[in-house]
mmCIF file of C-alpha atoms in Angstrom:
data_model
loop_
_atom_site.group_PDB
_atom_site.id
_atom_site.type_symbol
_atom_site.label_atom_id
_atom_site.label_comp_id
_atom_site.label_asym_id
_atom_site.label_seq_id
_atom_site.Cartn_x
_atom_site.Cartn_y
_atom_site.Cartn_z
ATOM 1 C CA MET A 1 -7.296 5.973 -4.069
ATOM 2 C CA GLN A 2 -8.195 2.408 -3.153
ATOM 3 C CA ARG A 3 -6.443 -0.448 -1.456
ATOM 4 C CA PHE A 4 -8.044 -3.862 -1.706
ATOM 5 C CA ALA A 5 -7.126 -6.834 0.431
ATOM 6 C CA THR A 6 -6.877 -9.317 -2.434
ATOM 7 C CA LEU A 7 -3.244 -10.369 -2.310
ATOM 8 C CA SER A 8 -0.926 -13.318 -2.531
ATOM 9 C CA LEU A 9 -0.974 -15.781 0.354
ATOM 10 C CA HIS A 10 2.236 -14.292 1.760
ATOM 11 C CA GLN A 11 0.864 -10.729 1.585
ATOM 12 C CA ARG A 12 -2.604 -11.680 2.818
ATOM 13 C CA LEU A 13 -1.341 -13.558 5.845
ATOM 14 C CA VAL A 14 1.090 -10.821 6.805
ATOM 15 C CA ILE A 15 -1.239 -7.844 5.965
ATOM 16 C CA PRO A 16 0.874 -6.794 7.887
ATOM 17 C CA PHE A 17 -0.791 -8.423 10.902
ATOM 18 C CA LEU A 18 -2.036 -9.806 9.741
ATOM 19 C CA ALA A 19 -1.404 -10.523 8.485
ATOM 20 C CA ILE A 20 0.669 -14.677 9.890
ATOM 21 C CA THR A 21 6.195 -22.582 10.349
ATOM 22 C CA CYS A 22 8.398 -28.726 10.522
ATOM 23 C CA LEU A 23 8.937 -30.860 12.936
ATOM 24 C CA THR A 24 10.229 -34.379 12.864
ATOM 25 C CA HIS A 25 7.821 -36.820 14.436
ATOM 26 C CA SER A 26 9.885 -36.847 17.615
ATOM 27 C CA THR A 27 9.911 -33.039 18.090
ATOM 28 C CA SER A 28 7.529 -31.175 20.392
ATOM 29 C CA ILE A 29 5.968 -27.871 19.383
ATOM 30 C CA ALA A 30 6.848 -26.497 22.819
ATOM 31 C CA GLN A 31 10.561 -26.816 22.054
ATOM 32 C CA PHE A 32 10.287 -24.200 19.330
ATOM 33 C CA SER A 33 8.228 -21.423 20.925
ATOM 34 C CA ASP A 34 10.222 -18.974 18.800
ATOM 35 C CA PRO A 35 11.557 -21.041 15.875
ATOM 36 C CA VAL A 36 12.347 -18.074 13.638
ATOM 37 C CA GLY A 37 15.513 -16.932 15.391
ATOM 38 C CA ALA A 38 17.978 -14.282 14.247
ATOM 39 C CA ASN A 39 16.577 -14.031 10.713
ATOM 40 C CA GLU A 40 13.009 -13.344 11.845
ATOM 41 C CA GLN A 41 12.714 -10.165 9.762
ATOM 42 C CA TYR A 42 12.849 -12.316 6.622
ATOM 43 C CA VAL A 43 10.633 -15.201 7.740
ATOM 44 C CA PRO A 44 6.892 -14.557 7.293
ATOM 45 C CA ARG A 45 4.751 -15.339 10.310
ATOM 46 C CA HIS A 46 1.693 -17.144 8.950
ATOM 47 C CA LEU A 47 0.525 -19.161 11.943
ATOM 48 C CA LEU A 48 -2.439 -16.936 12.887
ATOM 49 C CA GLY A 49 -3.844 -16.923 9.390
ATOM 50 C CA LEU A 50 -3.387 -20.647 8.904
ATOM 51 C CA ILE A 51 -5.195 -21.691 12.064
ATOM 52 C CA HIS A 52 -8.260 -19.725 10.930
ATOM 53 C CA ALA A 53 -8.621 -21.747 7.709
ATOM 54 C CA PRO A 54 -11.235 -24.549 7.751
ATOM 55 C CA GLU A 55 -9.048 -26.557 5.375
ATOM 56 C CA VAL A 56 -6.304 -26.567 8.006
ATOM 57 C CA HIS A 57 -8.798 -27.669 10.670
ATOM 58 C CA GLN A 58 -9.759 -30.558 8.416
ATOM 59 C CA GLU A 59 -6.143 -31.491 7.686
ATOM 60 C CA LEU A 60 -5.376 -31.513 11.403
ATOM 61 C CA LYS A 61 -8.497 -33.604 12.018
ATOM 62 C CA LEU A 62 -9.722 -31.220 14.702
ATOM 63 C CA SER A 63 -12.894 -32.411 16.400
ATOM 64 C CA GLU A 64 -16.007 -30.238 16.656
ATOM 65 C CA GLY A 65 -15.152 -29.677 20.295
ATOM 66 C CA GLN A 66 -11.614 -28.575 19.467
ATOM 67 C CA ILE A 67 -12.882 -26.185 16.804
ATOM 68 C CA ALA A 68 -15.405 -24.695 19.250
ATOM 69 C CA LYS A 69 -12.621 -24.100 21.777
ATOM 70 C CA LEU A 70 -10.384 -22.662 19.059
ATOM 71 C CA GLU A 71 -13.093 -20.191 18.036
ATOM 72 C CA ALA A 72 -13.429 -19.146 21.675
ATOM 73 C CA PHE A 73 -9.672 -18.503 21.610
ATOM 74 C CA PHE A 74 -10.100 -16.420 18.448
ATOM 75 C CA ALA A 75 -12.729 -14.315 20.206
ATOM 76 C CA GLN A 76 -10.099 -13.426 22.805
ATOM 77 C CA VAL A 77 -7.151 -12.617 20.519
ATOM 78 C CA ASP A 78 -8.458 -11.685 17.083
ATOM 79 C CA GLY A 79 -9.216 -8.076 17.976
ATOM 80 C CA ASP A 80 -5.603 -7.499 18.971
ATOM 81 C CA TRP A 81 -4.426 -9.328 15.860
ATOM 82 C CA PHE A 82 -6.547 -7.204 13.554
ATOM 83 C CA ARG A 83 -5.619 -3.921 15.223
ATOM 84 C CA ALA A 84 -1.918 -4.819 15.001
ATOM 85 C CA ARG A 85 -2.050 -4.406 11.222
ATOM 86 C CA ASN A 86 -1.651 -0.633 11.591
ATOM 87 C CA LEU A 87 1.181 -0.668 14.120
ATOM 88 C CA PRO A 88 4.706 0.404 13.111
ATOM 89 C CA ALA A 89 6.783 -2.494 11.814
ATOM 90 C CA GLU A 90 8.669 -3.240 15.038
ATOM 91 C CA LYS A 91 5.565 -3.060 17.240
ATOM 92 C CA ASN A 92 3.613 -5.109 14.727
ATOM 93 C CA SER A 93 6.284 -7.800 14.740
ATOM 94 C CA ALA A 94 6.343 -7.895 18.527
ATOM 95 C CA ALA A 95 2.544 -8.104 18.717
ATOM 96 C CA ILE A 96 2.335 -10.943 16.178
ATOM 97 C CA LYS A 97 5.157 -12.807 17.904
ATOM 98 C CA GLN A 98 3.282 -12.619 21.212
ATOM 99 C CA LEU A 99 -0.023 -13.682 19.648
ATOM 100 C CA GLU A 100 1.637 -16.616 17.902
ATOM 101 C CA ALA A 101 3.114 -17.708 21.218
ATOM 102 C CA SER A 102 -0.389 -17.670 22.703
ATOM 103 C CA ALA A 103 -1.684 -19.707 19.755
ATOM 104 C CA MET A 104 1.076 -22.293 20.109
ATOM 105 C CA LYS A 105 0.367 -22.529 23.822
ATOM 106 C CA TRP A 106 -3.309 -23.135 23.002
ATOM 107 C CA PHE A 107 -2.430 -25.932 20.568
ATOM 108 C CA GLN A 108 -0.068 -27.497 23.088
ATOM 109 C CA ALA A 109 -2.857 -27.594 25.669
ATOM 110 C CA ASN A 110 -5.722 -28.639 23.409
ATOM 111 C CA THR A 111 -4.358 -30.841 20.619
ATOM 112 C CA SER A 112 -2.362 -34.023 20.199
ATOM 113 C CA GLN A 113 1.315 -34.213 19.356
ATOM 114 C CA THR A 114 0.414 -35.479 15.884
ATOM 115 C CA GLN A 115 -1.819 -32.463 15.273
ATOM 116 C CA GLN A 116 0.875 -30.086 16.520
ATOM 117 C CA ASN A 117 3.496 -31.661 14.257
ATOM 118 C CA ARG A 118 1.258 -31.432 11.194
ATOM 119 C CA LEU A 119 0.518 -27.779 11.919
ATOM 120 C CA LYS A 120 4.251 -27.073 11.917
ATOM 121 C CA GLN A 121 4.584 -28.764 8.543
ATOM 122 C CA ILE A 122 1.758 -26.704 7.091
ATOM 123 C CA GLU A 123 3.205 -23.522 8.538
ATOM 124 C CA MET A 124 6.561 -24.110 6.889
ATOM 125 C CA ARG A 125 4.943 -24.887 3.550
ATOM 126 C CA ALA A 126 3.163 -21.529 3.745
ATOM 127 C CA GLN A 127 6.491 -19.785 4.325
ATOM 128 C CA GLY A 128 7.902 -21.102 1.058
ATOM 129 C CA ILE A 129 11.651 -20.916 0.601
ATOM 130 C CA ARG A 130 11.871 -18.481 3.537
ATOM 131 C CA MET A 131 11.328 -21.477 5.831
ATOM 132 C CA LEU A 132 15.007 -22.278 5.240
ATOM 133 C CA LEU A 133 15.896 -19.188 7.289
ATOM 134 C CA ARG A 134 14.166 -20.626 10.362
ATOM 135 C CA ALA A 135 16.589 -21.473 13.146
ATOM 136 C CA ASP A 136 14.999 -24.832 13.915
ATOM 137 C CA LEU A 137 14.923 -25.986 10.311
ATOM 138 C CA GLY A 138 18.437 -24.670 9.701
ATOM 139 C CA ARG A 139 19.711 -26.912 12.478
ATOM 140 C CA GLN A 140 17.832 -29.929 11.194
ATOM 141 C CA LEU A 141 19.146 -29.454 7.654
ATOM 142 C CA GLN A 142 22.648 -28.464 8.832
ATOM 143 C CA MET A 143 22.563 -25.329 6.723
ATOM 144 C CA GLU A 144 25.983 -23.830 5.931
ATOM 145 C CA PRO A 145 26.601 -20.089 6.587
ATOM 146 C CA ASN A 146 27.118 -19.404 2.881
ATOM 147 C CA GLN A 147 23.794 -21.043 2.053
ATOM 148 C CA THR A 148 21.989 -18.872 4.584
ATOM 149 C CA SER A 149 23.713 -15.703 3.394
ATOM 150 C CA GLN A 150 22.667 -16.385 -0.212
ATOM 151 C CA LEU A 151 19.064 -16.878 0.863
ATOM 152 C CA ILE A 152 19.149 -13.656 2.892
ATOM 153 C CA GLU A 153 20.453 -11.640 -0.065
ATOM 154 C CA LEU A 154 17.646 -12.948 -2.262
ATOM 155 C CA ALA A 155 15.104 -12.205 0.467
ATOM 156 C CA LYS A 156 16.398 -8.639 0.778
ATOM 157 C CA LYS A 157 15.970 -8.036 -2.949
ATOM 158 C CA THR A 158 12.427 -9.390 -2.874
ATOM 159 C CA ASN A 159 11.561 -7.249 0.149
ATOM 160 C CA GLU A 160 12.991 -4.127 -1.461
ATOM 161 C CA ALA A 161 11.100 -4.698 -4.705
ATOM 162 C CA THR A 162 7.870 -5.412 -2.833
ATOM 163 C CA GLN A 163 8.247 -2.319 -0.669
ATOM 164 C CA ALA A 164 8.812 -0.145 -3.723
ATOM 165 C CA LEU A 165 5.654 -1.531 -5.327
ATOM 166 C CA GLN A 166 3.633 -0.989 -2.142
ATOM 167 C CA GLN A 167 4.783 2.617 -1.884
ATOM 168 C CA ALA A 168 3.879 3.217 -5.517
ATOM 169 C CA THR A 169 0.467 1.643 -4.940
ATOM 170 C CA MET A 170 -0.209 4.078 -2.085
ATOM 171 C CA LYS A 171 0.618 6.947 -4.422
ATOM 172 C CA ASN A 172 -1.350 5.459 -7.336
ATOM 173 C CA ALA A 173 1.899 5.374 -9.307
ATOM 174 C CA VAL A 174 2.367 1.677 -10.102
ATOM 175 C CA THR A 175 4.403 0.914 -13.228
ATOM 176 C CA GLU A 176 4.985 -2.279 -15.177
ATOM 177 C CA GLU A 177 8.669 -1.996 -14.291
ATOM 178 C CA LEU A 178 7.882 -2.158 -10.567
ATOM 179 C CA LYS A 179 5.558 -5.127 -11.010
ATOM 180 C CA THR A 180 8.138 -6.951 -13.127
ATOM 181 C CA ALA A 181 10.825 -6.312 -10.511
ATOM 182 C CA VAL A 182 8.696 -8.006 -7.843
ATOM 183 C CA LEU A 183 7.928 -10.930 -10.111
ATOM 184 C CA ASP A 184 11.587 -11.379 -11.066
ATOM 185 C CA ALA A 185 12.754 -11.176 -7.440
ATOM 186 C CA ASN A 186 10.194 -13.735 -6.304
ATOM 187 C CA THR A 187 11.133 -16.044 -9.180
ATOM 188 C CA ALA A 188 14.842 -15.772 -8.416
ATOM 189 C CA GLU A 189 14.198 -16.560 -4.762
ATOM 190 C CA ARG A 190 12.012 -19.559 -5.573
ATOM 191 C CA ASP A 191 14.380 -20.964 -8.188
ATOM 192 C CA SER A 192 17.363 -20.709 -5.868
ATOM 193 C CA LEU A 193 16.248 -23.754 -3.875
ATOM 194 C CA SER A 194 17.753 -26.327 -6.203
ATOM 195 C CA LYS A 195 20.880 -24.219 -6.707
ATOM 196 C CA ILE A 196 21.695 -23.567 -3.069
ATOM 197 C CA MET A 197 20.558 -26.760 -1.377
ATOM 198 C CA GLN A 198 22.468 -30.025 -1.475
ATOM 199 C CA GLN A 199 20.666 -33.162 -2.602
ATOM 200 C CA THR A 200 20.853 -34.723 0.855
ATOM 201 C CA GLN A 201 19.343 -31.573 2.347
ATOM 202 C CA MET A 202 16.531 -31.621 -0.195
ATOM 203 C CA GLN A 203 15.719 -35.214 0.682
ATOM 204 C CA LYS A 204 15.733 -34.404 4.387
ATOM 205 C CA LEU A 205 13.492 -31.391 3.778
ATOM 206 C CA GLN A 206 10.893 -33.526 2.048
ATOM 207 C CA GLU A 207 10.853 -35.880 5.022
ATOM 208 C CA ILE A 208 10.400 -32.991 7.435
ATOM 209 C CA LEU A 209 7.600 -31.366 5.424
ATOM 210 C CA GLY A 210 5.511 -34.515 5.266
ATOM 211 C CA ALA A 211 2.565 -34.913 2.907
ATOM 212 C CA PRO A 212 1.854 -32.104 0.424
ATOM 213 C CA PHE A 213 -0.636 -29.413 1.462
ATOM 214 C CA GLU A 214 -1.704 -26.511 -0.761
ATOM 215 C CA THR A 215 -1.633 -23.280 1.259
ATOM 216 C CA SER A 216 -2.022 -20.800 -1.596
ATOM 217 C CA LYS A 217 -5.718 -21.577 -2.040
ATOM 218 C CA LEU A 218 -6.792 -20.976 1.545
ATOM 219 C CA LYS A 219 -9.537 -18.367 1.688
ATOM 220 C CA ARG A 220 -10.441 -17.710 5.321
ATOM 221 C CA ILE A 221 -7.195 -16.368 6.744
ATOM 222 C CA PHE A 222 -8.293 -13.160 8.484
ATOM 223 C CA PRO A 223 -9.591 -12.583 12.037
ATOM 224 C CA MET A 224 -13.102 -12.689 13.390
ATOM 225 C CA ALA A 225 -14.718 -9.287 12.940
ATOM 226 C CA PRO A 226 -14.637 -7.204 16.133
ATOM 227 C CA GLU A 227 -18.074 -7.027 17.750
ATOM 228 C CA LEU A 228 -19.886 -3.704 17.574
ATOM 229 C CA ILE A 229 -19.727 -1.395 20.562
ATOM 230 C CA PRO A 230 -23.294 -0.440 21.572
ATOM 231 C CA VAL A 231 -24.311 3.163 20.891
ATOM 232 C CA GLN A 232 -27.414 5.222 21.597
ATOM 233 C CA ASN A 233 -28.284 6.253 18.055
ATOM 234 C CA TRP A 234 -29.194 4.003 15.138
ATOM 235 C CA ILE A 235 -30.840 4.931 11.835
ATOM 236 C CA ASN A 236 -33.159 2.623 9.849
ATOM 237 C CA SER A 237 -32.836 -0.130 12.444
ATOM 238 C CA ASN A 238 -32.982 -1.144 16.065
ATOM 239 C CA PRO A 239 -29.528 -1.760 17.615
ATOM 240 C CA LEU A 240 -27.751 -4.729 16.016
ATOM 241 C CA THR A 241 -24.780 -6.936 16.853
ATOM 242 C CA LEU A 242 -22.608 -8.957 14.502
ATOM 243 C CA LYS A 243 -23.465 -12.042 16.535
ATOM 244 C CA GLN A 244 -27.141 -11.476 15.678
ATOM 245 C CA MET A 245 -26.203 -11.409 12.002
ATOM 246 C CA ARG A 246 -24.414 -14.785 11.943
ATOM 247 C CA GLY A 247 -25.686 -16.767 8.969
ATOM 248 C CA LYS A 248 -25.693 -13.651 6.782
ATOM 249 C CA VAL A 249 -22.961 -11.938 4.798
ATOM 250 C CA VAL A 250 -22.301 -8.493 6.287
ATOM 251 C CA LEU A 251 -20.966 -5.547 4.271
ATOM 252 C CA LEU A 252 -19.801 -3.186 6.997
ATOM 253 C CA HIS A 253 -18.575 0.218 5.907
ATOM 254 C CA PHE A 254 -17.270 3.268 7.735
ATOM 255 C CA TYR A 255 -18.297 6.633 6.340
ATOM 256 C CA ALA A 256 -18.736 10.320 7.204
ATOM 257 C CA PHE A 257 -21.627 12.162 5.548
ATOM 258 C CA GLN A 258 -19.525 15.204 4.599
ATOM 259 C CA CYS A 259 -16.839 13.033 3.014
ATOM 260 C CA HIS A 260 -16.891 13.386 -0.791
ATOM 261 C CA ASN A 261 -15.236 10.001 -1.316
ATOM 262 C CA CYS A 262 -17.879 8.380 0.873
ATOM 263 C CA HIS A 263 -20.679 9.857 -1.239
ATOM 264 C CA ALA A 264 -19.121 8.230 -4.298
ATOM 265 C CA ASN A 265 -19.894 4.824 -2.736
ATOM 266 C CA PHE A 266 -23.438 5.537 -1.539
ATOM 267 C CA ASP A 267 -25.219 4.312 -4.654
ATOM 268 C CA VAL A 268 -23.267 1.040 -4.502
ATOM 269 C CA TYR A 269 -24.201 0.466 -0.871
ATOM 270 C CA GLN A 270 -27.859 1.128 -1.620
ATOM 271 C CA ARG A 271 -27.735 -1.139 -4.669
ATOM 272 C CA TRP A 272 -26.350 -3.948 -2.518
ATOM 273 C CA HIS A 273 -29.061 -3.359 0.082
ATOM 274 C CA ASP A 274 -31.778 -3.563 -2.570
ATOM 275 C CA LYS A 275 -30.233 -6.456 -4.511
ATOM 276 C CA TYR A 276 -29.437 -9.057 -1.857
ATOM 277 C CA GLY A 277 -32.409 -8.838 0.489
ATOM 278 C CA ASP A 278 -32.235 -10.774 3.750
ATOM 279 C CA ASP A 279 -29.150 -12.814 2.837
ATOM 280 C CA VAL A 280 -26.801 -9.827 3.034
ATOM 281 C CA VAL A 281 -26.738 -6.989 5.551
ATOM 282 C CA VAL A 282 -25.324 -3.647 4.464
ATOM 283 C CA LEU A 283 -24.295 -1.904 7.679
ATOM 284 C CA GLY A 284 -23.052 1.672 7.764
ATOM 285 C CA ILE A 285 -20.999 3.082 10.627
ATOM 286 C CA GLN A 286 -21.129 6.881 10.518
ATOM 287 C CA THR A 287 -17.971 8.055 12.288
ATOM 288 C CA PRO A 288 -17.517 11.837 12.530
ATOM 289 C CA GLU A 289 -14.700 13.605 10.767
ATOM 290 C CA THR A 290 -16.089 17.127 11.314
ATOM 291 C CA SER A 291 -18.002 18.805 14.148
ATOM 292 C CA ALA A 292 -21.246 18.770 12.135
ATOM 293 C CA GLU A 293 -21.031 14.986 11.877
ATOM 294 C CA ARG A 294 -21.176 14.741 15.676
ATOM 295 C CA ASP A 295 -24.797 15.854 15.703
ATOM 296 C CA PRO A 296 -27.175 12.840 15.536
ATOM 297 C CA ALA A 297 -29.918 14.933 13.938
ATOM 298 C CA SER A 298 -27.568 16.083 11.184
ATOM 299 C CA VAL A 299 -26.409 12.515 10.564
ATOM 300 C CA LYS A 300 -30.013 11.344 10.237
ATOM 301 C CA LYS A 301 -30.939 14.257 7.952
ATOM 302 C CA ALA A 302 -27.961 13.532 5.695
ATOM 303 C CA ALA A 303 -28.884 9.844 5.492
ATOM 304 C CA THR A 304 -32.455 10.743 4.540
ATOM 305 C CA GLU A 305 -31.303 13.184 1.874
ATOM 306 C CA ALA A 306 -28.950 10.566 0.426
ATOM 307 C CA LYS A 307 -31.832 8.037 0.481
ATOM 308 C CA LEU A 308 -29.832 5.544 2.506
ATOM 309 C CA LYS A 309 -32.163 2.780 3.691
ATOM 310 C CA PHE A 310 -29.731 0.321 5.234
ATOM 311 C CA PRO A 311 -28.983 0.163 9.006
ATOM 312 C CA ILE A 312 -26.615 2.860 10.233
ATOM 313 C CA LEU A 313 -24.763 2.911 13.541
ATOM 314 C CA VAL A 314 -24.042 6.513 14.603
ATOM 315 C CA ASP A 315 -20.566 6.242 16.125
ATOM 316 C CA LEU A 316 -20.420 9.699 17.743
ATOM 317 C CA LYS A 317 -17.469 8.872 20.016
ATOM 318 C CA SER A 318 -15.600 6.938 17.303
ATOM 319 C CA GLU A 319 -15.554 3.899 19.586
ATOM 320 C CA ASN A 320 -16.197 1.384 16.824
ATOM 321 C CA TRP A 321 -13.707 3.155 14.558
ATOM 322 C CA LYS A 322 -11.048 2.680 17.256
ATOM 323 C CA LYS A 323 -12.024 -0.922 17.992
ATOM 324 C CA TRP A 324 -11.616 -1.753 14.314
ATOM 325 C CA SER A 325 -8.463 0.398 14.098
ATOM 326 C CA ASN A 326 -9.955 1.912 10.966
ATOM 327 C CA THR A 327 -7.880 4.570 9.199
ATOM 328 C CA MET A 328 -9.811 5.798 6.180
ATOM 329 C CA TRP A 329 -13.204 7.127 5.107
ATOM 330 C CA PRO A 330 -14.648 5.165 3.369
ATOM 331 C CA THR A 331 -13.633 1.577 4.100
ATOM 332 C CA VAL A 332 -15.740 -1.494 3.302
ATOM 333 C CA TYR A 333 -15.272 -4.797 5.156
ATOM 334 C CA VAL A 334 -16.754 -8.073 3.892
ATOM 335 C CA ILE A 335 -17.718 -10.428 6.731
ATOM 336 C CA ASP A 336 -18.739 -14.027 6.063
ATOM 337 C CA LYS A 337 -21.662 -15.948 7.553
ATOM 338 C CA ASN A 338 -19.505 -17.186 10.426
ATOM 339 C CA GLY A 339 -18.354 -13.716 11.414
ATOM 340 C CA TYR A 340 -14.873 -13.713 9.840
ATOM 341 C CA ILE A 341 -13.439 -10.821 7.828
ATOM 342 C CA ARG A 342 -12.712 -11.991 4.305
ATOM 343 C CA GLN A 343 -11.642 -8.855 2.418
ATOM 344 C CA TRP A 344 -11.777 -5.075 2.585
ATOM 345 C CA TRP A 345 -11.526 -2.058 0.359
ATOM 346 C CA GLN A 346 -10.247 1.345 1.409
ATOM 347 C CA GLY A 347 -11.436 4.357 -0.578
ATOM 348 C CA GLU A 348 -13.828 4.753 -3.487
ATOM 349 C CA LEU A 349 -14.986 1.477 -4.982
ATOM 350 C CA ARG A 350 -14.808 2.836 -8.519
ATOM 351 C CA TRP A 351 -11.879 5.216 -8.215
ATOM 352 C CA GLN A 352 -10.477 6.035 -11.668
ATOM 353 C CA GLY A 353 -12.022 2.987 -13.314
ATOM 354 C CA ALA A 354 -11.557 0.567 -10.414
ATOM 355 C CA THR A 355 -14.073 -2.255 -10.126
ATOM 356 C CA GLY A 356 -14.146 -2.770 -6.378
ATOM 357 C CA ASP A 357 -17.920 -3.126 -6.364
ATOM 358 C CA GLN A 358 -17.762 -5.954 -8.898
ATOM 359 C CA THR A 359 -14.949 -7.711 -7.053
ATOM 360 C CA ILE A 360 -16.891 -7.579 -3.795
ATOM 361 C CA GLU A 361 -20.044 -8.818 -5.511
ATOM 362 C CA LYS A 362 -18.128 -11.808 -6.845
ATOM 363 C CA LEU A 363 -16.952 -12.551 -3.331
ATOM 364 C CA ILE A 364 -20.486 -12.176 -1.969
ATOM 365 C CA SER A 365 -21.679 -14.870 -4.383
ATOM 366 C CA GLU A 366 -18.911 -17.182 -3.138
ATOM 367 C CA LEU A 367 -19.703 -16.503 0.509
ATOM 368 C CA LEU A 368 -23.429 -17.062 0.050
ATOM 369 C CA ALA A 369 -22.628 -20.486 -1.406
ATOM 370 C CA GLU A 370 -20.509 -21.472 1.594
ATOM 371 C CA ASN A 371 -21.982 -23.461 4.461
ATOM 372 C CA SER A 372 -22.506 -21.561 7.678
#
């Protein structure tokens, strides 16, 4: 089975951290530290993903100094954000809410009112029609109870259809009927805007949202990759850090040498190592699943027998596994030249005709063309 993080903007920003809101020009960001309100379960939280996107930095006209400070902030919070993706729904929501509050506090302290206002506008655009369920926007638009209830019913149907599709995906049992149900629910929700909203409300909404900004094409919306925890044993390399590898694309994968599914990916990893040379680093993290895999000598012997020539971190205590909150052998993470996670694949890259290796290679080409 495989699960690939190549999703819609809504799915990618939520993850579920990720995941991951508008202000009038006279409104302060501090006044809406929790703008979602009672309907928060239906309103996607996209702030964390948005503030990682270079296009958003450019739109906000952040200076080089502001961006440097923002990246220092990411270094403090991104690990918690990334690990939150595997928390139960309620704990995940609480964690993201707290992290967003920290992000808003950072923007309040380090950016101008104009920049804060524009960020709010971008955030709401990313939320799509669900932005109308925000408490702050509802007040500004004077939303009627019946309007809100109609939007909630449509949101429920979309959530139910999406959940059914996600469950089927986990079981490798996706059907065209399930995919159509999600598409139809999303379409019904989107098309309801003109039916539910009054003309005066629509005009007011356009004023609040400000200039158009395309959020669906943002690419860098995931956290910085967690730094490696130092270990005693490395194979094919001296100890490395992700910071040392800035300027290169890193293909970091967790594996266990007695894992059959992991072996199915070995030839792809080695092909990448041979194909890309110094521009791309293939980095294996051998994390034990069995007692035999806790023996460094056995790990090294297995790597030699499999003819693995790329650097391998021997994670005997599973410290890196825990820091990344990894859940599956194998998992491949694609890290860009600036140290940000861009996509990942869980399971065999070519499971039952899947083309995960080709999809990742396409992404590698895009990342190599990006400026560091």
